[in-house]
Short mmCIF file of C-alpha atoms (C1' of nucleotides) in Angstrom, two decimals:
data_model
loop_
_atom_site.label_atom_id
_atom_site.label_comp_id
_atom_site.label_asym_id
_atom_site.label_seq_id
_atom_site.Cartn_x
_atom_site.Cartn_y
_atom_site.Cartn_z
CA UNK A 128 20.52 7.64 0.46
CA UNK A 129 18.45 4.58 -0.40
CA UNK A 130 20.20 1.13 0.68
CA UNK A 131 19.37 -2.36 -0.70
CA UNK A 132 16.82 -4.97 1.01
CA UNK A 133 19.21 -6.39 3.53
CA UNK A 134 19.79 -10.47 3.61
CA UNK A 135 18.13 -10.75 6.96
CA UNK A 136 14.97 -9.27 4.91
CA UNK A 137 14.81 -12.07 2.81
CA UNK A 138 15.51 -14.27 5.25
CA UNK A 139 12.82 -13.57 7.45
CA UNK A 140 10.33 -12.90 4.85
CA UNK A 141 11.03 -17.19 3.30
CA UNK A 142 11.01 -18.36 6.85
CA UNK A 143 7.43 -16.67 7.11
CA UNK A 144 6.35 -18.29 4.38
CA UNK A 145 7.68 -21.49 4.80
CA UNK A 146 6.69 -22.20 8.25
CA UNK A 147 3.27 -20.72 6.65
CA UNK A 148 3.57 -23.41 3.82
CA UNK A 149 3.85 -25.94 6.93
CA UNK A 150 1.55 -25.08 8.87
CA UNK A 151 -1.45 -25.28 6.01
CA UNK A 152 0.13 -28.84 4.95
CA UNK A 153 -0.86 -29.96 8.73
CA UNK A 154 -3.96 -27.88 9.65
CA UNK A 155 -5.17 -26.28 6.46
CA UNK A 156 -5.64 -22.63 5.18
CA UNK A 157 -9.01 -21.57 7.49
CA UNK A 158 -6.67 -22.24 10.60
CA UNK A 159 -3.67 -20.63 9.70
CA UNK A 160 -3.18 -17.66 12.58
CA UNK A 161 -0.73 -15.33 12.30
CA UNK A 162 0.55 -15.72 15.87
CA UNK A 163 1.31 -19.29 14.90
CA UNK A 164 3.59 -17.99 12.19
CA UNK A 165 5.39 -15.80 13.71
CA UNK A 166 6.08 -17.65 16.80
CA UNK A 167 7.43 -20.82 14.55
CA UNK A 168 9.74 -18.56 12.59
CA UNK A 169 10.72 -16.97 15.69
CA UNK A 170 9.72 -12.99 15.29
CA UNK A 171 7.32 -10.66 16.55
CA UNK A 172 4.06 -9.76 15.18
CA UNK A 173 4.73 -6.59 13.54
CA UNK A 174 7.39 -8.16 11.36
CA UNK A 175 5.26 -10.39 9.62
CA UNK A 176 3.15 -6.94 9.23
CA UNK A 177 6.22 -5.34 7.57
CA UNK A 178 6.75 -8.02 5.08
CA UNK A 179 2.63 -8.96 3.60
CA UNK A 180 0.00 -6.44 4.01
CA UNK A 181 -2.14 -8.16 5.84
CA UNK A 182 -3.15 -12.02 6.71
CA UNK A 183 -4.59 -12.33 2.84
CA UNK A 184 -1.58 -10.78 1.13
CA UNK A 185 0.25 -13.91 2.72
CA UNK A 186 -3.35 -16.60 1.84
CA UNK A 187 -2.89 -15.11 -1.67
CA UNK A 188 0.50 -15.75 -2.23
CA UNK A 189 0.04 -19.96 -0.84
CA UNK A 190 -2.57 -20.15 -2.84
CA UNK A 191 -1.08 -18.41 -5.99
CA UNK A 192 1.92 -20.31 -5.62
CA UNK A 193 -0.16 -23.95 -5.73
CA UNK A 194 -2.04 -22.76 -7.97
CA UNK A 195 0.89 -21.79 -10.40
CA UNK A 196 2.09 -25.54 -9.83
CA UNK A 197 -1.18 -26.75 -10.87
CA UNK A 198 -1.14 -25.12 -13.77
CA UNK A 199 2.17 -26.50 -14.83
CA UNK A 200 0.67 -29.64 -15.07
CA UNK A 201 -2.11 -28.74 -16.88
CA UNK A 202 -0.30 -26.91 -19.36
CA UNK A 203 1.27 -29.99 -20.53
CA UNK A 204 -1.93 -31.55 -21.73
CA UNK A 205 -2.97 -31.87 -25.01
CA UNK A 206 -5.77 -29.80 -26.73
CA UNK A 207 -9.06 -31.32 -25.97
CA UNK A 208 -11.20 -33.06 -28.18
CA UNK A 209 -14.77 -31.79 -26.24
CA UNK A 210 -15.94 -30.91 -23.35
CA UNK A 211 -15.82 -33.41 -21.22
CA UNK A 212 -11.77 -33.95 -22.41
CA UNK A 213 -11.42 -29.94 -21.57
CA UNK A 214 -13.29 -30.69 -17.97
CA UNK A 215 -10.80 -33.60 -17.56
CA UNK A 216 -7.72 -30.79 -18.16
CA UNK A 217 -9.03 -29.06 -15.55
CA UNK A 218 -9.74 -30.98 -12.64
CA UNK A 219 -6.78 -30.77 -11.02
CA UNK A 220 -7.43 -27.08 -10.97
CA UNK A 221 -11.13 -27.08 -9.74
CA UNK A 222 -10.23 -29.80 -7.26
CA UNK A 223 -7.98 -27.58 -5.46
CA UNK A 224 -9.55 -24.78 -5.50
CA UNK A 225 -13.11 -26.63 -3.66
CA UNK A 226 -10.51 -28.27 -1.13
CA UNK A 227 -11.46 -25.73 1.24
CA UNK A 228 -15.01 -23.20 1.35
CA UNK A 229 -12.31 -20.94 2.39
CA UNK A 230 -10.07 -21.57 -0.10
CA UNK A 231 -12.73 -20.75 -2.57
CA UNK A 232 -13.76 -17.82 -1.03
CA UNK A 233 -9.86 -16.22 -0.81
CA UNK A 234 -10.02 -17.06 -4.48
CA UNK A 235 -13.20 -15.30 -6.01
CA UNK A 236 -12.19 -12.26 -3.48
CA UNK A 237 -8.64 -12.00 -5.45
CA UNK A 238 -9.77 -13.79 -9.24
CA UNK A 239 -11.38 -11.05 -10.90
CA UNK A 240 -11.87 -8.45 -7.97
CA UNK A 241 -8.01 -7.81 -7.67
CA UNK A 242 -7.12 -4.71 -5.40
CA UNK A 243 -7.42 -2.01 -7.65
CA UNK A 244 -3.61 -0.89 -6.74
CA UNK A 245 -1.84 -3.73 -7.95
CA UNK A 246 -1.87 -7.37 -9.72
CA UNK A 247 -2.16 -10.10 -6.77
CA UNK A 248 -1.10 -13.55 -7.54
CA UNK A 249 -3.94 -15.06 -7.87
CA UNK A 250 -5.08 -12.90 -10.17
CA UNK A 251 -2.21 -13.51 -12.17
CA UNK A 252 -2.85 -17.36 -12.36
CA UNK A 253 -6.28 -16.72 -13.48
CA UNK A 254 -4.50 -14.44 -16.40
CA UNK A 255 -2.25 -17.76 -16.94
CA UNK A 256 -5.41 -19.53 -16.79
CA UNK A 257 -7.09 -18.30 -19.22
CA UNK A 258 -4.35 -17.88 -21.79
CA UNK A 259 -4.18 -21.68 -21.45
CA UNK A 260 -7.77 -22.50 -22.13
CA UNK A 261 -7.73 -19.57 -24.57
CA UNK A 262 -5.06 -21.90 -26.61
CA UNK A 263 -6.73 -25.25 -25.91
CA UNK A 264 -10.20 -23.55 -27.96
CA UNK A 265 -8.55 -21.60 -30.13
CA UNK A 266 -8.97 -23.83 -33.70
CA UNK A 267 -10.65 -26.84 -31.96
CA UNK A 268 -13.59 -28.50 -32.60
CA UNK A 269 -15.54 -25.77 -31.08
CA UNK A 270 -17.51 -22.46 -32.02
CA UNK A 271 -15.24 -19.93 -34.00
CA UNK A 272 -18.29 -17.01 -34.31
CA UNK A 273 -16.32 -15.61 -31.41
CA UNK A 274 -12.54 -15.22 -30.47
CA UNK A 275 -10.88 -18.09 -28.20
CA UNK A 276 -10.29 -15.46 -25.35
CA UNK A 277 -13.69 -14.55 -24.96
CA UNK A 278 -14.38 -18.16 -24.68
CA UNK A 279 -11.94 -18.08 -22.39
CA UNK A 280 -13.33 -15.97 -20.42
CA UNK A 281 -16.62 -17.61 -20.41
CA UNK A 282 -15.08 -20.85 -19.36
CA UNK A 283 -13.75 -19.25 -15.92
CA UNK A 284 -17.19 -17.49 -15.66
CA UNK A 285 -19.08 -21.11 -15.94
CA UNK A 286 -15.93 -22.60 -13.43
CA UNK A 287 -16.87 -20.56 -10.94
CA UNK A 288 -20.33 -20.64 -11.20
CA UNK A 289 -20.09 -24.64 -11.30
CA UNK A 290 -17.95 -24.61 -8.17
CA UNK A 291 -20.13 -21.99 -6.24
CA UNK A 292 -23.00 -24.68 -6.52
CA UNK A 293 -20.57 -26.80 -5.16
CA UNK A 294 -21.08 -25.49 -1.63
CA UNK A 295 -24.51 -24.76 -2.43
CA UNK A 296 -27.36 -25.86 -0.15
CA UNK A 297 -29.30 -26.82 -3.39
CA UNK A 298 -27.02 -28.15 -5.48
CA UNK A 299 -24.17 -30.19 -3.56
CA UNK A 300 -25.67 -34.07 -4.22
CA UNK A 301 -24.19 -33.11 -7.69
CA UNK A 302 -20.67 -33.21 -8.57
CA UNK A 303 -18.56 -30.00 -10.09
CA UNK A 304 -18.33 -31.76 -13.00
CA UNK A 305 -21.67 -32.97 -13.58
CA UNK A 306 -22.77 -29.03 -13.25
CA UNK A 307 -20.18 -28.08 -15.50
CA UNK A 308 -20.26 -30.16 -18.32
CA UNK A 309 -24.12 -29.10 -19.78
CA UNK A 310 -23.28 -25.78 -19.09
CA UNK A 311 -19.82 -25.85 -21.26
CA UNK A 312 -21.73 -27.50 -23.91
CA UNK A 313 -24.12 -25.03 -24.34
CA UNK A 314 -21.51 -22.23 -24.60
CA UNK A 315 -18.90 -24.05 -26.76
CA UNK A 316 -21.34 -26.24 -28.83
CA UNK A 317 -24.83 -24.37 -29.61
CA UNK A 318 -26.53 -26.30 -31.52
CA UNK A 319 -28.94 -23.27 -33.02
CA UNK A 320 -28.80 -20.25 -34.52
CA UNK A 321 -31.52 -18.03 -34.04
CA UNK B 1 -42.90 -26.68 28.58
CA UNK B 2 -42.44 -24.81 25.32
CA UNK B 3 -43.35 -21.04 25.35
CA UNK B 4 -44.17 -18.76 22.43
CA UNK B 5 -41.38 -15.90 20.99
CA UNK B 6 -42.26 -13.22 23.41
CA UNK B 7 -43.27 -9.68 21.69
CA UNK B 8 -40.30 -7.85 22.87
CA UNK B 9 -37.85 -10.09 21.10
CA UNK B 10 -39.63 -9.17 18.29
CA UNK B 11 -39.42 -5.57 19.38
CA UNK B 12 -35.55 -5.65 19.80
CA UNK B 13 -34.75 -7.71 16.83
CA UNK B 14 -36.49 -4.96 14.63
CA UNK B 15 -35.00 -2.50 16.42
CA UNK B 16 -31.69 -3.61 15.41
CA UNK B 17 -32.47 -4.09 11.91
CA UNK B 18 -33.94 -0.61 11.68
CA UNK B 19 -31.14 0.55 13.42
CA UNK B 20 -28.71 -1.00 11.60
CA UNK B 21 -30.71 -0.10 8.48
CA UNK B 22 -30.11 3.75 9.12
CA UNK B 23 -26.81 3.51 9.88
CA UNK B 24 -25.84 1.63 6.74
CA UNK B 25 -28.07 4.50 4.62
CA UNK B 26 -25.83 6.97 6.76
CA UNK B 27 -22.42 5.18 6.59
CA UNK B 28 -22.18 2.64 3.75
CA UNK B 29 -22.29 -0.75 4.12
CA UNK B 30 -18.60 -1.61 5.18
CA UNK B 31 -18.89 0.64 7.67
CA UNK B 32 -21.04 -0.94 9.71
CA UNK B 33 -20.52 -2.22 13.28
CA UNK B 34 -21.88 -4.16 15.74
CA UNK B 35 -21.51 -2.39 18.98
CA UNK B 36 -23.00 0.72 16.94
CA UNK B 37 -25.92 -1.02 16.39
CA UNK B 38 -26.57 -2.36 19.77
CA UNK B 39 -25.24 1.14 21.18
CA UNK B 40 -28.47 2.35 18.71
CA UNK B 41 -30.70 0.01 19.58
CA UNK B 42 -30.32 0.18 23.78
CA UNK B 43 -29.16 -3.79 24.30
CA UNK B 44 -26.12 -5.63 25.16
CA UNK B 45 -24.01 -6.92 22.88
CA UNK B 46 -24.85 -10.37 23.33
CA UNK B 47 -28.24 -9.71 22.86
CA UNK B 48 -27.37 -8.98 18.91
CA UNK B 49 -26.00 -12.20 18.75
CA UNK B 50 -28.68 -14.35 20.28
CA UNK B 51 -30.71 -12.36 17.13
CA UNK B 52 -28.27 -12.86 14.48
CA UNK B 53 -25.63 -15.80 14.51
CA UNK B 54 -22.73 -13.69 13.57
CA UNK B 55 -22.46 -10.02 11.69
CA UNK B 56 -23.22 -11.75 8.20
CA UNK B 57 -25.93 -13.00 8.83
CA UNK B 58 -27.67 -9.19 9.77
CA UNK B 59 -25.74 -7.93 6.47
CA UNK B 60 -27.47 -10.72 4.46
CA UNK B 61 -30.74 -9.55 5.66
CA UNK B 62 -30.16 -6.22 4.75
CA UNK B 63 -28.54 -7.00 1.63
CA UNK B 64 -30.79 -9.72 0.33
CA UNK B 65 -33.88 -7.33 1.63
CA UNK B 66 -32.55 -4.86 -0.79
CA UNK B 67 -31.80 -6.97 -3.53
CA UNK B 68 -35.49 -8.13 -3.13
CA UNK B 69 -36.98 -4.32 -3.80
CA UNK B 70 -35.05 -3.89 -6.51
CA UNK B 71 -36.14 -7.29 -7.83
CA UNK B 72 -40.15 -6.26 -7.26
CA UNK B 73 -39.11 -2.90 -10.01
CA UNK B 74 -37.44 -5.57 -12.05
CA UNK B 75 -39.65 -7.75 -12.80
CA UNK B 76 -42.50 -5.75 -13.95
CA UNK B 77 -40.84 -5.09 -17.53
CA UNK B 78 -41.33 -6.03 -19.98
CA UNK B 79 -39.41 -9.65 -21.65
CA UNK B 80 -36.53 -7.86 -23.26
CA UNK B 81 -36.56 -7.92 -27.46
CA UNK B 82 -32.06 -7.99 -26.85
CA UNK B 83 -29.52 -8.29 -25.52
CA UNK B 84 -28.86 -4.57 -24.60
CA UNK B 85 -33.00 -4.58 -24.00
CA UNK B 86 -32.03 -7.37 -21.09
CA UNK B 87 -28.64 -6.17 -19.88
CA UNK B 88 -30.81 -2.43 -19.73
CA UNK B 89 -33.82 -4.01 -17.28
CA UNK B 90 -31.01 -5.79 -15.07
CA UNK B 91 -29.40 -2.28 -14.91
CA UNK B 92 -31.02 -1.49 -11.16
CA UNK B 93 -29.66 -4.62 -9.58
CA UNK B 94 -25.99 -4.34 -10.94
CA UNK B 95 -25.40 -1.12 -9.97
CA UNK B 96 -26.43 -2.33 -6.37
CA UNK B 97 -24.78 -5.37 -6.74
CA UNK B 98 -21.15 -3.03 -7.07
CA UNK B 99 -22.23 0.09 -5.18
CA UNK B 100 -19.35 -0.97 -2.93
CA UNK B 101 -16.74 -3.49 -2.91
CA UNK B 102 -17.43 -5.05 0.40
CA UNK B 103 -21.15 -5.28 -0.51
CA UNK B 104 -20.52 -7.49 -3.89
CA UNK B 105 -18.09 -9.73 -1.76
CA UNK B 106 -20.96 -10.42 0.67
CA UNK B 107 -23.14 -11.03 -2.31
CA UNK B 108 -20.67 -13.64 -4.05
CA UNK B 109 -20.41 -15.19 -0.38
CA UNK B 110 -24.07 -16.06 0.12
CA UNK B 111 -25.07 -16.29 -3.63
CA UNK B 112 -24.93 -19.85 -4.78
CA UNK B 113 -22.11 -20.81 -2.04
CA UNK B 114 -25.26 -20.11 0.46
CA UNK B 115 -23.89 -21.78 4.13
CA UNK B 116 -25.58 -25.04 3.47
CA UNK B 117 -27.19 -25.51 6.51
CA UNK B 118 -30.01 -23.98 5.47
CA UNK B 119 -30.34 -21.25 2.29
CA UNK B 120 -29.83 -17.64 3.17
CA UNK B 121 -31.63 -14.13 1.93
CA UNK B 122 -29.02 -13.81 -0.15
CA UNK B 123 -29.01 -17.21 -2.37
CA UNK B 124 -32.84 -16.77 -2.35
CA UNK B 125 -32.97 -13.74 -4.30
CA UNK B 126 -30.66 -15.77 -6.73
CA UNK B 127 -33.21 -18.05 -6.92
CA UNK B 128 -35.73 -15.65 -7.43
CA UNK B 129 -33.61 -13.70 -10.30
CA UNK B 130 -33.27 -16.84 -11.95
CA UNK B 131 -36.88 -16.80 -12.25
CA UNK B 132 -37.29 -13.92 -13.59
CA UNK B 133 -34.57 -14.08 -16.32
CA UNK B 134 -36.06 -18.01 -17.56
CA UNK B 135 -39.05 -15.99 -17.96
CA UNK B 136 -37.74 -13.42 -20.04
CA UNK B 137 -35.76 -15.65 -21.67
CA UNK B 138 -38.07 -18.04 -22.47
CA UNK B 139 -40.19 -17.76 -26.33
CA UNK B 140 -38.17 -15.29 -26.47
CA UNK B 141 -35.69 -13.32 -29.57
CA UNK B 142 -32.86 -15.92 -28.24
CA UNK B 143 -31.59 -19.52 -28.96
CA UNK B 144 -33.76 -21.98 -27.94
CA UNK B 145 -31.43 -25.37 -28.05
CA UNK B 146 -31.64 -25.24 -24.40
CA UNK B 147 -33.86 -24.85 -21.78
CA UNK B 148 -34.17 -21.59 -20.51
CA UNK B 149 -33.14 -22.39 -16.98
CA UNK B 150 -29.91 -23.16 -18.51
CA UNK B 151 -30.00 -19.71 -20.37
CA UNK B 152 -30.38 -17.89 -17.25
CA UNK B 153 -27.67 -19.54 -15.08
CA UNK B 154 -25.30 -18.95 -17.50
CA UNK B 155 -26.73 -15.17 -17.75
CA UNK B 156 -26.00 -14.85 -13.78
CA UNK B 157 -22.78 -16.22 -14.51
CA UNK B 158 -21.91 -13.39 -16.98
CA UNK B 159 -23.20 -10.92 -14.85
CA UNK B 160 -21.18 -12.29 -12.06
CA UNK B 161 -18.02 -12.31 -14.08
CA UNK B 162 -18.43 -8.97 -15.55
CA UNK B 163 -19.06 -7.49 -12.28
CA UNK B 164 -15.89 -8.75 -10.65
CA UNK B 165 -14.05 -7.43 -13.31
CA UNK B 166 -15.54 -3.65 -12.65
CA UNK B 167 -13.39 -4.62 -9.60
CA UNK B 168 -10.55 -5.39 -11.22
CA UNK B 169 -7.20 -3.51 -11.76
CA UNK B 170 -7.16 -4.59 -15.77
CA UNK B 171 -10.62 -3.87 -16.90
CA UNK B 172 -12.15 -1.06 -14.18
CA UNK B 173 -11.75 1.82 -16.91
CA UNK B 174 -14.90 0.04 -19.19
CA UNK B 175 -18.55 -0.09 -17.32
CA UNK B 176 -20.04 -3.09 -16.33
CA UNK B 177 -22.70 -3.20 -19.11
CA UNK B 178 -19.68 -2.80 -21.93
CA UNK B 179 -18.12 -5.61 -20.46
CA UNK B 180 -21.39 -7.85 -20.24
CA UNK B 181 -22.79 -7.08 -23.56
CA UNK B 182 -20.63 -9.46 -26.15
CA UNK B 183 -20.32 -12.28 -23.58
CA UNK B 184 -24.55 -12.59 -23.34
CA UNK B 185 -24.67 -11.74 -27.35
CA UNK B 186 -22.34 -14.78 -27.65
CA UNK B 187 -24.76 -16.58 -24.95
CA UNK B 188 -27.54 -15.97 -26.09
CA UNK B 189 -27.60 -15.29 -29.68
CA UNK B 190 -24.78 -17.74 -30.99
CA UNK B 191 -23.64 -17.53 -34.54
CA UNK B 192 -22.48 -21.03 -35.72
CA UNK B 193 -23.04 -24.14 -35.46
CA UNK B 194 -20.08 -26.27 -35.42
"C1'" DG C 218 -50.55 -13.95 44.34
"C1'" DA C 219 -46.84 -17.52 44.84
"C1'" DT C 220 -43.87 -20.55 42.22
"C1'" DA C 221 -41.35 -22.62 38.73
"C1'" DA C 222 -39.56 -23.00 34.20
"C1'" DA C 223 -38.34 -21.08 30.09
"C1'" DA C 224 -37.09 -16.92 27.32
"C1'" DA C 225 -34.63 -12.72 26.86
"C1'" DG C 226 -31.00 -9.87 27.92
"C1'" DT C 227 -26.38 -8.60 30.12
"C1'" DG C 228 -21.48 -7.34 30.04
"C1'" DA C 229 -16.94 -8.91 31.26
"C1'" DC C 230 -14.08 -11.50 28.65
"C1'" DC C 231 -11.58 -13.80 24.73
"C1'" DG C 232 -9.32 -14.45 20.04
"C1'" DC C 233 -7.11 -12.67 16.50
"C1'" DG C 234 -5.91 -9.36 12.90
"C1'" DG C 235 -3.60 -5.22 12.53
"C1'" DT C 236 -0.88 -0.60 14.23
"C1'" DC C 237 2.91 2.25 15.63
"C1'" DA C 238 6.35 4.61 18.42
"C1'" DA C 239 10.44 2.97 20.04
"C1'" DT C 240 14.61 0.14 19.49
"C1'" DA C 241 18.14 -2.70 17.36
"C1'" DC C 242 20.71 -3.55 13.58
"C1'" DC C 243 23.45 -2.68 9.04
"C1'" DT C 244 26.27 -0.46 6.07
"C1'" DA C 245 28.45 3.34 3.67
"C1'" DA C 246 31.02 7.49 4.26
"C1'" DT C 247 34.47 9.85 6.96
"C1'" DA D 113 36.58 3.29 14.75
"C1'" DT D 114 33.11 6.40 14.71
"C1'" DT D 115 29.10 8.20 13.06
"C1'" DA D 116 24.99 9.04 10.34
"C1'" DG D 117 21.04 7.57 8.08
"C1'" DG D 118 18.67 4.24 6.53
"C1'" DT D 119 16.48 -0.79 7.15
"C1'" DA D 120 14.47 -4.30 10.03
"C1'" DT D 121 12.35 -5.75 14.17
"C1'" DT D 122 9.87 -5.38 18.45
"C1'" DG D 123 5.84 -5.94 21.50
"C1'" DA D 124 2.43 -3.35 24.00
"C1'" DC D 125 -1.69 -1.87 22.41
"C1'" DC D 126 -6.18 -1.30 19.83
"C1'" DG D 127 -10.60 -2.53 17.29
"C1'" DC D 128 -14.04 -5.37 16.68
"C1'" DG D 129 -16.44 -9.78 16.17
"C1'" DG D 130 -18.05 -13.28 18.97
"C1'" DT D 131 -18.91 -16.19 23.68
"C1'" DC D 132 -20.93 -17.55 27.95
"C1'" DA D 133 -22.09 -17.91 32.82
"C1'" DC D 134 -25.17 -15.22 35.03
"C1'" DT D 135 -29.35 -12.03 36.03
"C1'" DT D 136 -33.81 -10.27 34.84
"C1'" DT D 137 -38.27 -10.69 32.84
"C1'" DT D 138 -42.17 -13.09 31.20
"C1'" DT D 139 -45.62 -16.56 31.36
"C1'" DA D 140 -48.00 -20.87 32.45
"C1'" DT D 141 -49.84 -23.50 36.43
"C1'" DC D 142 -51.52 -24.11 40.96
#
DNA sequence: GATAAAAAGTGACCGCGGTCAATACCTAAT
DNA sequence: ATTAGGTATTGACCGCGGTCACTTTTTATC
């Protein structure tokens, strides 16, 4: 005899997150606690338990969600006309995800590196993400030897790497940007063949 | 009055790396724990900590002095004459690099994103892997409309991407090197010019 | 050797994520 | 209205990383 999710479910499970939602818009993600969530939507621990996996199931989900909004945005521009007009398009994106070393970490944890068992949400928007820049190259006024999605897929590979320098010992007088740019060049615009 | 580092600190803080050291060959990386080690090595818990500022920073050490051994059988071949030639000689280090989960989330963690109070074992062996590859790549069968630093990052950057996508619930049925090879041919041996 | 100051080590304690057997609550069938 | 069988919730409890006021040990100085 298998019964529906009841209402309460549901209930409890969008208080969670929006007291969650709340609670990073006043302290940030690093300090969310669990306790804290649970107390402000008024139920014990092991409910939150019941309803995300654990603490990152619920970071992944915050984050996917802004993410997702981002994205909406950046959907809505243009195709750029170089590189530094693509880095532009994405800036929203990068800025968020450097607002927090924590942040970033959640994120490279859940881009690529996905549980095995199922699709998370952030891994999703970095699908989304890629689809996007796959359309932005795809017949622009870059390198067609390859296909757009693999340069796609370099793009995110260069994003991260640019924003890991970020928080770099070495490397943090620079801005994202100013990393990113020479590197994007190179990949979309060689200017050899060998 | 400033005194020297007295012998037995020494003594105890290689105890608990050689302790910790066998445990990790016995249990895996992920499995480690703290009180084990102290348990191993005869000291207080406390004691571990006045060693090592938290747990990461022993599982750097152990990581990074890993990565580092590796690196020494690395870099005595030869400069690769391809792509699969250079994907072949970094063949040791990836399949370190993803022996387990945990271990390549430790590595992403302290690669460029070192904590930047000061660089850790972790980011160094970047650093030192960075060398290597310029070298190989440099004079070498490749493009050569940018300096060979350049090359390099943007090789780590592939490797890093492909290796988070072993990871990953969409692409873990290919092997890393299947993944890797077209984004470094596209790298490193571009076809057009635009 | 006695003394003082610094270094090294101790272990009870805390914070916080996560578990699970027990309980409360719903709803469909009678 | 009662009951049965599932869903949802509870909160005491655990594991484990990390802290800190305190004790023990070492070493320099007289």
């Amino acid at each position: 005899m298998k019964k529906p999710v009841q209402n309460r479910s549901k209930a409890t499970r969008s208080r969670l997150i929006s007291v969650a939602t709340e609670l990073i818009k006043k302290n940030g993600y690093e300090a969310l606690r669990v306790e804290d969530v649970v107390t402000g939507a008024g139920v014990a621990k092991g409910t939150f338990f019941s309803h995300f996996k654990d603490k990152d199931a619920l970071m992944e989900l915050c984050i996917g969600t802004r993410i997702d909004a981002i994205l909406d945005q950046v959907e809505t521009k243009l195709k750029p006309k170089d590189v530094t007009d693509l880095v532009d398009g994405l800036l929203p994106l990068l800025n968020f995800m450097t607002c927090e070393r924590y942040v970033f970490d959640v994120i490279l944890r859940y881009s690529g590196a996905a549980a095995v068992e199922e699709i998370g949400a952030i891994a999703m928007t970095f699908d989304r993400q890629g689809k996007v820049l796959a359309d932005w190259l795809a017949d622009g006024p870059f390198r067609n030897d390859v296909s757009s999605q693999l340069l796609a897929d370099g793009v995110q590979a260069f994003l991260i790497q640019a924003m890991a320098l970020k928080f770099c010992a070495l490397h943090n007088s620079q801005s994202t940007v100013e990393i990113l740019v020479p590197y994007l060049e190179a990949w979309l615009n060689p200017k050899t063949v060998v």
